[in-house]
XYZ file of C-alpha atoms in Angstrom:
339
model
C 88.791 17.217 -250.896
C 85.353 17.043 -252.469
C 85.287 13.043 -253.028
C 86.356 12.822 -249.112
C 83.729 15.488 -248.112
C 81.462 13.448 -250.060
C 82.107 10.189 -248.488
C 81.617 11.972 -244.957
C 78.129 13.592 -246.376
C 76.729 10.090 -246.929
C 78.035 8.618 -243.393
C 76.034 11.140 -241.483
C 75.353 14.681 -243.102
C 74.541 16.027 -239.286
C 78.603 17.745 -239.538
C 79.376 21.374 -240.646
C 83.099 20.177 -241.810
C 81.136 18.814 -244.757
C 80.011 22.504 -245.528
C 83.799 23.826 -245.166
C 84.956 20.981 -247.533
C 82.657 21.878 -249.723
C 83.880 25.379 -249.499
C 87.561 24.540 -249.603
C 86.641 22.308 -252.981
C 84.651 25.045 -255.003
C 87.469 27.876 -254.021
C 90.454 25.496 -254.878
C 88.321 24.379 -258.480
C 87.190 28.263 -259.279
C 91.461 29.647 -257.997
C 92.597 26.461 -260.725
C 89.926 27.419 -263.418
C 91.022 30.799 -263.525
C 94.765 30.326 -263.454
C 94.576 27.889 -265.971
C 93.242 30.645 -268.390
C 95.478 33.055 -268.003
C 98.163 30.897 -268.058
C 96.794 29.857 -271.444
C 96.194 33.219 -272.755
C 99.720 34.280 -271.525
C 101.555 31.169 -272.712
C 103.429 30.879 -269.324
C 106.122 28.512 -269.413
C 107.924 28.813 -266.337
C 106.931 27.201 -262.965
C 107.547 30.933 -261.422
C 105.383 32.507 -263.337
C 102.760 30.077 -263.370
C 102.789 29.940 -259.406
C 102.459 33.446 -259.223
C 99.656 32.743 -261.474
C 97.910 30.635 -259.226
C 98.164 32.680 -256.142
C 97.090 35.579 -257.596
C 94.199 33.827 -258.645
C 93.679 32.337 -255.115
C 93.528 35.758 -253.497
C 91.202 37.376 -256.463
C 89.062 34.600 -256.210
C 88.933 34.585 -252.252
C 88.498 39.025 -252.478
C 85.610 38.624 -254.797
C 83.925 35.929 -253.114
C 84.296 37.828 -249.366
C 83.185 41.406 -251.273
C 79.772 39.472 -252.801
C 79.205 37.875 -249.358
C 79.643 41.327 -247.418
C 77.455 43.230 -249.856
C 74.705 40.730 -249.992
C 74.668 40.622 -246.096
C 74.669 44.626 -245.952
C 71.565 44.558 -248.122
C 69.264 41.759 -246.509
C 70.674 43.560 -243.094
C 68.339 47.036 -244.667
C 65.757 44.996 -245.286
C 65.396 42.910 -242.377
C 65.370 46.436 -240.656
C 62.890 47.628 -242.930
C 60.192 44.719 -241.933
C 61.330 44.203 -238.589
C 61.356 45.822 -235.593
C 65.431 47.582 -234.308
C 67.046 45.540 -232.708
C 70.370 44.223 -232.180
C 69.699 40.773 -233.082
C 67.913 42.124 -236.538
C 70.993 44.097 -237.240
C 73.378 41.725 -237.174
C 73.816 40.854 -241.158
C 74.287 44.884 -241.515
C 76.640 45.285 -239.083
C 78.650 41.848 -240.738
C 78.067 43.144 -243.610
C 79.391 46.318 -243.369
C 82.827 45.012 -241.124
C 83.680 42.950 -243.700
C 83.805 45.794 -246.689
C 85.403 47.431 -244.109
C 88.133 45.434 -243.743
C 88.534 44.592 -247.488
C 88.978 48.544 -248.529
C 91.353 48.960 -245.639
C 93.474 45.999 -246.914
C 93.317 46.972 -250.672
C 94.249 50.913 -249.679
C 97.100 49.855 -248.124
C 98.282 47.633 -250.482
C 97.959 50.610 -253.154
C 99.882 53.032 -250.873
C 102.740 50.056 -249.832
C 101.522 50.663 -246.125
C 103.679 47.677 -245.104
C 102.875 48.266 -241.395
C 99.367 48.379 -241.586
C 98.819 45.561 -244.089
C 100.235 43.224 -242.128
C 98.097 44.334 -239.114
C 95.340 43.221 -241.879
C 96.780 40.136 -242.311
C 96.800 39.143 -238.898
C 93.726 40.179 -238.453
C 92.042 37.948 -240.936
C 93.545 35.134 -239.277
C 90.774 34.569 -236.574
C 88.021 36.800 -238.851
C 89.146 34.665 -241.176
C 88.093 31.338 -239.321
C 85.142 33.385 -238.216
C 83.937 34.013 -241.951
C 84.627 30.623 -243.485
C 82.766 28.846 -240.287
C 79.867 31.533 -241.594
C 79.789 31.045 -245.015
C 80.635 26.762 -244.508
C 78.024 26.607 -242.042
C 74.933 28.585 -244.383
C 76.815 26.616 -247.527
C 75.895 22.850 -245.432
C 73.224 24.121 -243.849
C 71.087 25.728 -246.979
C 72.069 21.593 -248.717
C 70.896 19.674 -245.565
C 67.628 21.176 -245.540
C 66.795 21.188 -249.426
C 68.152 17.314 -249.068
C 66.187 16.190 -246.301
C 63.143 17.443 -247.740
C 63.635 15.380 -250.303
C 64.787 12.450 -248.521
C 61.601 11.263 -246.689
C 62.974 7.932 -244.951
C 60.374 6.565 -242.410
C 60.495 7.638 -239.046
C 59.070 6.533 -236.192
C 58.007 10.091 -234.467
C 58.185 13.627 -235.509
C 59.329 16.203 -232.957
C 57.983 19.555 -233.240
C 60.410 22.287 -231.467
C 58.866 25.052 -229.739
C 58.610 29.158 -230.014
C 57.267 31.673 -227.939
C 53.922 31.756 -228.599
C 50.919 34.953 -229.224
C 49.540 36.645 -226.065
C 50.923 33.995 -224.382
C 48.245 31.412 -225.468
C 48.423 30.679 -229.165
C 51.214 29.505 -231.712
C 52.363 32.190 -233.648
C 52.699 31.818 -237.223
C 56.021 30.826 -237.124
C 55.482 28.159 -234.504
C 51.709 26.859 -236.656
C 54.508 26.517 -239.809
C 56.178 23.832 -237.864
C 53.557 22.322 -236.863
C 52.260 22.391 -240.465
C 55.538 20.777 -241.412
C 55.487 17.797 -239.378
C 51.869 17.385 -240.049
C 52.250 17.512 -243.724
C 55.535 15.304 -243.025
C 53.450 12.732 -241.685
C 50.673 12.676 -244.214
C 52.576 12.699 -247.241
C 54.033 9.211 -245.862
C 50.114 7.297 -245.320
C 50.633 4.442 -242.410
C 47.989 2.589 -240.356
C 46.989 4.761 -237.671
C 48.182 2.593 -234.845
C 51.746 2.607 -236.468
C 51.690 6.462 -237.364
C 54.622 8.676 -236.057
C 53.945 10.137 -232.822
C 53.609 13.675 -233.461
C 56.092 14.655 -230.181
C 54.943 18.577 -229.494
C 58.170 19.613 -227.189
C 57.881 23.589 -225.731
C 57.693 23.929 -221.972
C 55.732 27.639 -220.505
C 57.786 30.842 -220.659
C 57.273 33.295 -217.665
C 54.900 35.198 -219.841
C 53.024 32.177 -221.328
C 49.554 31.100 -220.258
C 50.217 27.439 -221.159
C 53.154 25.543 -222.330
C 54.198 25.751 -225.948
C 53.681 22.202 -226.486
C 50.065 22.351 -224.755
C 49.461 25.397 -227.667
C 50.763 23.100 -230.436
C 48.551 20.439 -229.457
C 45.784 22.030 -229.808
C 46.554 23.454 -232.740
C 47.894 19.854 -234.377
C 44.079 18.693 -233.249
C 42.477 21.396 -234.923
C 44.270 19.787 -238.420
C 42.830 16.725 -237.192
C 45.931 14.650 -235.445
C 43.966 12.505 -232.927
C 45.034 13.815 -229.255
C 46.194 10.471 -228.463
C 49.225 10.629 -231.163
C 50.352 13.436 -229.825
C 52.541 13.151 -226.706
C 53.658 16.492 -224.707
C 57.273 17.562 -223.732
C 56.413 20.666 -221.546
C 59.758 21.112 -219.697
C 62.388 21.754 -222.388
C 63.715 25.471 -222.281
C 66.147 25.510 -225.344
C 66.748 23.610 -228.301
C 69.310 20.512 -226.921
C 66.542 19.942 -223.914
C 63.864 19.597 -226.466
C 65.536 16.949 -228.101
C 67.046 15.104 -225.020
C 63.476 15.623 -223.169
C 61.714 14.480 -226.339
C 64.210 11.206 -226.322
C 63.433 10.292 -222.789
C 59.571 10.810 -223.610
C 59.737 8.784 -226.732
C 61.619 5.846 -224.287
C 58.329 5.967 -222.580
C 56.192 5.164 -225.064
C 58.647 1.857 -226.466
C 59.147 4.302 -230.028
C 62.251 2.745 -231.824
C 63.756 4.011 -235.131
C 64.486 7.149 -236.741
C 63.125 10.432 -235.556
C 62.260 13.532 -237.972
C 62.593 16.818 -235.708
C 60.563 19.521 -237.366
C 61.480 23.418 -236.850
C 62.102 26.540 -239.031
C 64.466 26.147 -241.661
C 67.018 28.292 -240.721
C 67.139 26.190 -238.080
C 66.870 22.711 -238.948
C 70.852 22.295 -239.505
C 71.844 23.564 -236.046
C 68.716 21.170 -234.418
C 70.450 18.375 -236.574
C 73.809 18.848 -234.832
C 72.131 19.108 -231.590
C 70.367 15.721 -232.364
C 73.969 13.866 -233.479
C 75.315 15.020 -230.031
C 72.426 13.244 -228.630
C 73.156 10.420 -230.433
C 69.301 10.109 -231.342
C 68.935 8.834 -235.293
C 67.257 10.329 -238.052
C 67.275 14.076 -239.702
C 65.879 17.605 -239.282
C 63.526 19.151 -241.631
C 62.567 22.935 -241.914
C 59.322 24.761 -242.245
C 59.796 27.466 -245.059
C 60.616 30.866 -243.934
C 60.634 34.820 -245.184
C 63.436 34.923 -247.694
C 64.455 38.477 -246.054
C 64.038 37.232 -242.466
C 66.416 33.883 -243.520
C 70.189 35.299 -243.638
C 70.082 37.350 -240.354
C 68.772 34.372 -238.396
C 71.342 32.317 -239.793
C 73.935 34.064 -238.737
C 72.120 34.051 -234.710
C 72.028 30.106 -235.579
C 76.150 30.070 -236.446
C 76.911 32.403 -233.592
C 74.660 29.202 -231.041
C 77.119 27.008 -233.118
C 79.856 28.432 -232.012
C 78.607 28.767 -228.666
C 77.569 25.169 -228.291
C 81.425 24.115 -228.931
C 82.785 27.239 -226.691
C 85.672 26.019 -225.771
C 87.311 24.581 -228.740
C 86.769 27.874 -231.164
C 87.688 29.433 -228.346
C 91.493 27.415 -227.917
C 91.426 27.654 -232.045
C 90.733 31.934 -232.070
C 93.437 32.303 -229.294
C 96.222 30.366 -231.588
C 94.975 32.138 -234.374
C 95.592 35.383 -232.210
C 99.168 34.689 -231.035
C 100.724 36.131 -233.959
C 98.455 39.266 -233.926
C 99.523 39.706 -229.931
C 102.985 39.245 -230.699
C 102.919 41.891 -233.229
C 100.986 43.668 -231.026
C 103.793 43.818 -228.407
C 106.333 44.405 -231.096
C 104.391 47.667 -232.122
C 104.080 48.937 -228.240
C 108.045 48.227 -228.038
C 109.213 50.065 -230.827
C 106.893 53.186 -229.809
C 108.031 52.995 -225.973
């Protein structure tokens, strides 16, 4: 698993099946680490015994890791609620959170009472939460590694492409959006080129209903207050989401004969999801992330998975209904028996 995860990493790291190979690796080496020693302290001999073994220490393994993950989530989700204003969006790693140690001391009760009926409506349960919660957990895994990688990376480009956010009173970047900027700026200076052959600095934000200018008009100005000449900077002022900043910015970049790799510069959290975007567009290069609040980080991850699955709707949504069959059929089962 991990050498062919690997090899797919170094084709084009722009995948999140890299980050749930990279899952499936680390649980399968932790589940055979710890059944190795107990089998060693126990002196197991027979094949039984050692199975059992091995699947006990697949589900420990796999409780623990779900139980740190729903804990962690519960706490960021109080303190993203403690800096930020109420809102459903801001509560969305608490409300995870809590769900999934929910679910876990429901499961465990029942398997300490022998509630045979209501731990295998558990069971089918975590079939599609399951799915759900390894996408999560692959996709921050990848995603987390594709940003601390390409900002190491640094291969020339021939334009960087700054994404867009709603901007302050409707006229100014907002620090969020000036970090980007920043980024791409710094991006571009930290890799010194003749001036005529310097990356186009692509600004790409079109005007919100509430916006005195566009987005990319605002990051202009603010790129020429840092002292990009105006004439390096081309503006994408149409794009209304992420995918038509990057196709828009493609078609602009056509314009202006730029051939070669293309940085796209955004927040970090989400540089992975803009990366995916840009592989469906078939445009070259890599995504790099402007450093963000550590709190703020986890819950708007989780906002960037749940686009994820949205942008491939109709294939998790084929996969969840399979993964639901069994849960419906037991589900019928249940009403028959009670009718």
């Amino acid at each position: 698993v991990a050498v062919v995860t690997l090899w797919d990493a170094v084709r084009d790291p722009r995948k999140v099946r890299i980050g749930v190979g990279i899952v499936i690796a680390v649980a399968l080496t932790l589940t055979q680490l710890f059944g190795q020693t107990v089998t060693a302290l126990e002196n197991m001999d027979d094949t039984a015994q050692r199975a059992s073994v091995f699947i006990l220490a697949a589900a420990l393994v796999t409780l623990l890791g779900i139980v740190a993950f729903g804990a962690m989530l519960v706490f960021n989700g109080l303190e993203v609620l403690r800096r930020e204003r109420h809102s459903l969006a801001n509560a969305l790693s608490l409300i995870i959170g809590v769900l999934i140690l929910v679910y876990v001391v429901i499961t465990v009760v029942t398997v300490f009472s022998s509630n045979v009926q209501t731990f295998l409506l558990m069971v089918l349960v975590g079939f599609p939460t399951g799915y759900l919660g390894l996408g999560l957990v692959a996709y921050v895994v990848w995603a987390s590694a594709y940003t601390a990688w390409m900002r190491r990376r640094g291969i020339p480009v021939a334009a960087v492409i700054v994404l867009g956010a709603g901007l302050s009173g409707g006229r100014t970047v907002t620090p969020l959006l000036a970090a980007r900027v920043d980024a791409a700026i710094d991006w571009i200076r930290a890799r010194p080129a003749p001036e005529d052959t310097a990356p186009w600095l692509v600004c790409s934000g079109g005007q919100g209903p509430d916006e005195q200018v566009s987005e990319a008009q605002a990051m202009a100005e603010y790129a020429e207050s840092r002292g990009v000449p105006r004439e390096r900077i081309p503006l994408e002022d149409h794009s209304r989401n992420t995918r038509e900043n990057i196709r828009f910015s493609q078609r602009l970049l056509a314009t202006h004969d730029c051939a070669g790799p293309v940085a796209v510069a955004t927040s970090s959290y989400h540089a992975f999801r803009a990366a995916l975007l840009m592989r469906a567009a078939r445009m070259p290069g890599y995504a790099i992330g402007a450093r963000t609040a550590r709190y703020y980080w986890p819950s708007a991850m989780i906002r960037e998975y749940l686009a994820v699955l949205r942008d491939h709707r109709i294939l998790n949504a084929v996969l969840l209904a399979v993964l639901c069959v069994p849960l419906a059929l037991w589900a019928l089962i249940a009403l028959n028996i009670l009718g």
